[in-house]
Every structure is written in C-alpha cells, then in structure tokens.
Amino acid sequence: MKLGELIAKGNTADIYAMDDKKVVKLFKPDFPGVEAEKEASKQQFAKKCGLHVPKIFDVTIINNRQAIIMEYMNATPLGEYILGQTKTVEEIMLICVKVQQHIHQIAVKDHLIESMSEKLEYQITNNAVLNKKQKRDLLKELNKIDYTAYLCHGDFHPFNVLIDEKKDETIIIDWVDASAGDIRADVYRTYLLLSGSNQELADLYVNQYCSTSEITQDEVFQWGPIIAGARLFEVVPSENKQRLINVVNGLHR
C-alpha cells in the first residue's frame, strides 16, 4: 500500500494520510505484535461509551509493520494552540480538564477493558530499573488504595485532544494505555507527563482539575511513586529516568 503525506510522528507510531476520510497509524517496526489490535479495541470501546473518537476501519499489516486504518479528523491538537499562543494556556488546559473529567464519569468493569491495577502490577514487577525493595513497597501501596473503576485514558495530554473549531467539537486520540481504574491515578499520570517538559503547565493542570472536581491534590499525589515506578517500565527516550526514581523515593511529587 502506498502511504500518503506524513501528518504526525510519535514515539510508537507515525500517522499518514490515505485520503480526505482516512488515515493510517503505522507502528514502529520493533513494536510488540499485538499493540495495534490492543489500541483499536480500546478505541472502539471508548466510542461505544459515547466518546468522540476516530472510527476504526481496519487493523492490518503495511510494509511489515502493524497499522490501524481509521477516520481522518480535520482538527488541531490543543497542544498546537499552546505552542502557537493563539489561546491562553488557562483556556486550553481548562478544555483538557473538562474533556478528561467527562471520560472519568464513565464507570466500567475490569473485564470490559484492561485493569489499571493489573497493568501497574505487571509494569512494577517486571521493571528492570527498580530494586526488590522498591517493587515490594510500591506493590504494597498499590494494594492499599481502594477505588471505584472508571474509564481512564492513560496518556492524556493536550496533544491527544483535538479540537474542530468549525463544529466546536473535541476528539480524543491514542487509546492504547486506556484502562479501568482510579481517576486519581489517571490525573497523576497526566501531571507526570506534563511535568516532564513544563512544570508550570503541570501545576496549572492539577490545580484546575482538583478545583473543579471533588478529588484533592493529596489524593492525586498518593499515586506518585506507583505511577512513576510503572513509567520506568516504558521505553521512552525523552524521559528522565532519574526524575522518576526521585518520585519513587519520595523526593519529588
């Protein structure tokens, strides 16, 4: 299959245009063999829940690489508005917060989508960076936290929220890390992702989320060591491992 214009590049995949109605998400050559199907199934689940996400047309192999063929969305990532300063950062982050809170209202059973607790336990247990004591302590803390399972995106940030200003609609993309879990953990995960590049933006985000919801920052940050420890399992070249280890050791939020 001949690919069209390269639209976007990511850590795990690149997006190519097919025509004005479809795009191809082409995964990196060394990506695990089930990731495309895994992401597609979660995205389809999110759509069934009534969320505005791109429609999936097919999961296939293109040029010996996993690929998802999905609906083309003529929309702009909210992160582009931050970079272009065409809207205030406060406006953009509040839109993100409201979208995420809408996701977090969807109660979901673990058997319908991956369990957050099981995923975190696997990432901590099979972590090559953490020592045995760190793993034991993190798993103990994980098992202590009680929560009601709601839909969590797992990779929520301004570049995974698109806005179609003509239709006044937001679209949520990149569902591979979605799970049924604690929304407070999902909020911390977003905070952790944002703070890796912009601490002020991360602080603004968590302040806005907590001030417009019933959860507190203390409840969010109790997840810090667990989420940071699990993040160490992921292969992210741009991530600062030492900052994550500091969070695991309680040296930073």
Coordinates of C-alpha atoms in Angstrom, one line a residue:
M1 CA 0.0 0.0 0.0
K2 CA 1.3 3.4 -0.9
L3 CA 1.3 5.8 2.0
G4 CA 0.3 9.5 1.6
E5 CA 1.6 12.6 3.4
L6 CA 3.2 12.2 6.8
I7 CA 0.9 14.0 9.2
A8 CA 2.4 13.4 12.6
K9 CA 5.3 11.5 14.2
G10 CA 5.2 9.8 17.6
N11 CA 7.3 7.6 19.9
T12 CA 5.4 4.5 18.9
A13 CA 3.9 5.3 15.5
D14 CA 3.6 7.7 12.6
I15 CA 0.4 9.0 11.1
Y16 CA 0.0 9.1 7.3
A17 CA -2.9 10.4 5.2
M18 CA -4.8 8.0 2.9
D19 CA -7.4 10.4 1.5
D20 CA -9.7 13.0 3.0
K21 CA -11.6 10.5 5.0
K22 CA -8.9 8.0 6.3
V23 CA -5.5 8.0 7.9
V24 CA -3.1 5.2 8.7
K25 CA -1.4 4.9 12.1
L26 CA 1.8 2.9 11.2
F27 CA 3.6 1.5 14.2
K28 CA 7.4 1.4 14.6
P29 CA 9.0 -1.8 13.2
D30 CA 10.1 -3.1 16.6
F31 CA 6.7 -2.5 18.4
P32 CA 5.2 -5.6 20.1
G33 CA 2.9 -7.6 17.7
V34 CA -0.4 -7.1 19.5
E35 CA -0.3 -3.3 20.1
A36 CA -2.3 -2.3 17.0
E37 CA -5.2 -4.7 17.9
K38 CA -5.0 -3.7 21.5
E39 CA -5.3 0.0 20.7
A40 CA -8.0 -0.5 18.2
S41 CA -10.1 -2.5 20.6
K42 CA -9.8 0.2 23.3
Q43 CA -10.6 3.0 20.9
Q44 CA -13.7 1.1 19.8
F45 CA -14.7 0.6 23.4
A46 CA -14.3 4.3 24.0
K47 CA -16.6 5.0 21.0
K48 CA -19.2 2.6 22.4
C49 CA -19.1 4.6 25.6
G50 CA -20.2 7.6 23.6
L51 CA -16.9 9.4 23.5
H52 CA -15.9 11.3 20.3
V53 CA -13.0 9.3 18.9
P54 CA -12.0 8.4 15.4
K55 CA -13.8 5.4 13.9
I56 CA -11.7 2.3 13.2
F57 CA -11.9 0.8 9.7
D58 CA -9.2 -1.9 9.8
V59 CA -6.2 -3.3 11.7
T60 CA -3.7 -4.7 9.2
I61 CA 0.0 -5.0 8.2
I62 CA 1.6 -2.4 5.9
N63 CA 5.2 -2.7 4.8
N64 CA 5.7 -5.4 7.5
R65 CA 4.5 -3.0 10.2
Q66 CA 1.4 -3.0 12.3
A67 CA -1.2 -0.5 11.2
I68 CA -4.6 0.9 12.1
I69 CA -6.7 2.5 9.4
M70 CA -9.1 5.0 11.0
E71 CA -11.2 8.0 10.4
Y72 CA -9.5 11.3 9.4
M73 CA -10.3 14.1 11.8
N74 CA -9.9 17.6 10.4
A75 CA -8.9 19.0 13.7
T76 CA -6.0 20.5 15.6
P77 CA -4.3 19.2 18.7
L78 CA -4.8 21.5 21.7
G79 CA -1.0 21.4 22.2
E80 CA -0.6 23.3 19.0
Y81 CA -2.6 26.2 20.4
I82 CA -0.2 26.3 23.4
L83 CA 2.8 26.4 21.2
G84 CA 1.2 29.0 18.9
Q85 CA -0.1 31.0 21.8
T86 CA -3.4 31.6 19.9
K87 CA -5.3 30.9 23.1
T88 CA -4.4 31.5 26.7
V89 CA -2.8 28.5 28.4
E90 CA -5.5 28.6 31.1
E91 CA -8.3 28.4 28.5
I92 CA -6.6 25.4 26.8
M93 CA -5.9 23.5 30.0
L94 CA -9.5 24.0 31.2
I95 CA -10.8 22.5 27.9
C96 CA -8.5 19.5 28.5
V97 CA -9.6 19.2 32.1
K98 CA -13.3 19.2 31.1
V99 CA -12.7 16.5 28.4
Q100 CA -10.8 14.3 30.9
Q101 CA -13.5 14.7 33.6
H102 CA -16.1 13.6 31.0
I103 CA -14.1 10.4 30.4
H104 CA -13.8 9.9 34.1
Q105 CA -17.6 9.9 34.5
I106 CA -17.8 6.5 32.7
A107 CA -18.0 3.7 35.2
V108 CA -16.6 0.5 33.7
K109 CA -16.0 -3.1 34.7
D110 CA -12.4 -4.5 34.6
H111 CA -13.4 -7.4 32.3
L112 CA -14.6 -5.0 29.6
I113 CA -11.2 -3.3 29.3
E114 CA -7.7 -3.7 30.8
S115 CA -7.5 -3.4 34.5
M116 CA -5.3 -0.5 35.7
S117 CA -4.2 -2.3 38.8
E118 CA -3.2 -5.4 36.9
K119 CA -1.3 -3.3 34.3
L120 CA 0.6 -1.4 37.1
E121 CA 1.4 -4.5 39.0
Y122 CA 2.9 -6.1 35.8
Q123 CA 4.9 -2.9 35.0
I124 CA 6.3 -2.7 38.5
T125 CA 7.0 -6.4 38.9
N126 CA 8.8 -6.7 35.6
N127 CA 10.7 -3.5 35.9
A128 CA 14.5 -3.7 35.3
V129 CA 15.2 -0.3 36.9
L130 CA 13.6 -0.8 40.4
N131 CA 15.2 -3.0 43.1
K132 CA 13.3 -5.6 45.0
K133 CA 12.5 -3.4 48.0
Q134 CA 11.2 -0.6 45.7
K135 CA 9.0 -3.1 43.9
R136 CA 7.7 -4.6 47.2
D137 CA 6.9 -1.2 48.7
L138 CA 5.1 0.0 45.5
L139 CA 3.0 -3.1 45.2
K140 CA 2.1 -2.8 48.9
E141 CA 0.9 0.8 48.4
L142 CA -0.9 -0.2 45.2
N143 CA -2.9 -2.9 47.0
K144 CA -3.8 -0.5 49.9
I145 CA -5.7 2.0 47.6
D146 CA -9.4 1.4 47.3
Y147 CA -11.2 2.9 44.3
T148 CA -14.2 2.5 42.0
A149 CA -13.2 1.8 38.5
Y150 CA -13.9 4.4 35.8
L151 CA -12.5 4.8 32.3
C152 CA -9.0 6.2 32.3
H153 CA -7.2 7.3 29.2
G154 CA -3.7 6.6 30.4
D155 CA -1.9 9.0 28.1
F156 CA -4.0 12.2 28.4
H157 CA -2.3 15.4 27.4
P158 CA -3.0 18.4 25.1
F159 CA -1.6 16.7 22.0
N160 CA -4.0 13.8 22.4
V161 CA -7.0 16.1 22.4
L162 CA -8.0 17.6 19.0
I163 CA -10.4 20.4 18.5
D164 CA -12.6 21.1 15.5
E165 CA -13.4 24.7 15.8
K166 CA -15.9 24.7 12.9
K167 CA -18.0 22.1 14.7
D168 CA -17.0 23.2 18.2
E169 CA -16.1 19.6 19.0
T170 CA -13.2 17.9 20.8
I171 CA -11.8 14.5 19.7
I172 CA -9.7 12.2 21.9
I173 CA -7.0 10.1 20.3
D174 CA -4.3 7.5 21.3
W175 CA -6.2 5.0 23.5
V176 CA -3.5 2.2 23.8
D177 CA -2.9 2.9 27.5
A178 CA -6.6 3.1 28.5
S179 CA -7.8 1.1 31.4
A180 CA -10.5 0.6 34.1
G181 CA -9.0 2.3 37.1
D182 CA -8.7 5.1 39.6
I183 CA -9.3 8.5 38.1
R184 CA -6.9 10.0 40.6
A185 CA -4.1 7.8 39.2
D186 CA -5.0 9.0 35.7
V187 CA -4.8 12.6 36.8
Y188 CA -1.4 12.0 38.3
R189 CA -0.3 10.2 35.1
T190 CA -1.2 13.4 33.2
Y191 CA 0.6 15.5 35.7
L192 CA 3.7 13.4 35.4
L193 CA 3.7 13.6 31.6
L194 CA 3.3 17.4 31.6
S195 CA 5.8 18.0 34.4
G196 CA 8.5 16.2 32.3
S197 CA 8.6 19.2 30.0
N198 CA 6.8 22.0 31.7
Q199 CA 6.3 22.1 35.5
E200 CA 4.1 25.3 35.4
L201 CA 1.8 23.7 32.9
A202 CA 1.6 20.5 35.1
D203 CA 0.8 22.6 38.2
L204 CA -1.9 24.6 36.4
Y205 CA -3.5 21.4 35.1
V206 CA -3.7 19.6 38.5
N207 CA -4.9 22.8 40.2
Q208 CA -7.7 23.2 37.6
Y209 CA -8.7 19.6 37.8
C210 CA -8.9 19.5 41.6
S211 CA -10.6 22.9 41.9
T212 CA -13.4 21.8 39.5
S213 CA -13.9 18.3 41.0
E214 CA -14.4 16.5 44.3
I215 CA -10.9 15.0 44.4
T216 CA -8.0 16.6 46.3
Q217 CA -4.4 17.0 45.3
D218 CA -3.3 14.8 48.2
E219 CA -5.5 12.0 46.7
V220 CA -3.8 12.5 43.4
F221 CA -0.3 12.7 44.6
Q222 CA -0.6 9.5 46.7
W223 CA -0.3 7.8 43.3
G224 CA 3.0 9.5 42.5
P225 CA 5.5 6.7 43.4
I226 CA 3.3 4.0 41.9
I227 CA 2.8 5.7 38.6
A228 CA 6.4 6.9 38.3
G229 CA 7.6 3.4 39.1
A230 CA 5.4 1.9 36.4
R231 CA 6.6 4.6 34.0
L232 CA 10.1 3.3 34.4
F233 CA 9.0 0.1 32.7
E234 CA 8.2 2.0 29.5
V235 CA 10.8 2.7 26.8
V236 CA 10.6 6.5 26.4
P237 CA 13.9 8.0 25.1
S238 CA 12.9 11.5 26.1
E239 CA 12.0 10.6 29.7
N240 CA 14.4 11.5 32.5
K241 CA 14.7 8.2 34.5
Q242 CA 16.3 9.9 37.5
R243 CA 13.3 12.2 38.0
L244 CA 11.1 9.2 38.1
I245 CA 13.3 7.4 40.5
N246 CA 13.2 10.6 42.7
V247 CA 9.4 10.4 42.7
V248 CA 9.5 6.7 43.6
N249 CA 11.8 7.5 46.5
G250 CA 9.5 10.3 47.7
L251 CA 12.0 13.1 46.8
H252 CA 9.6 14.9 44.4
R253 CA 5.9 14.9 43.6

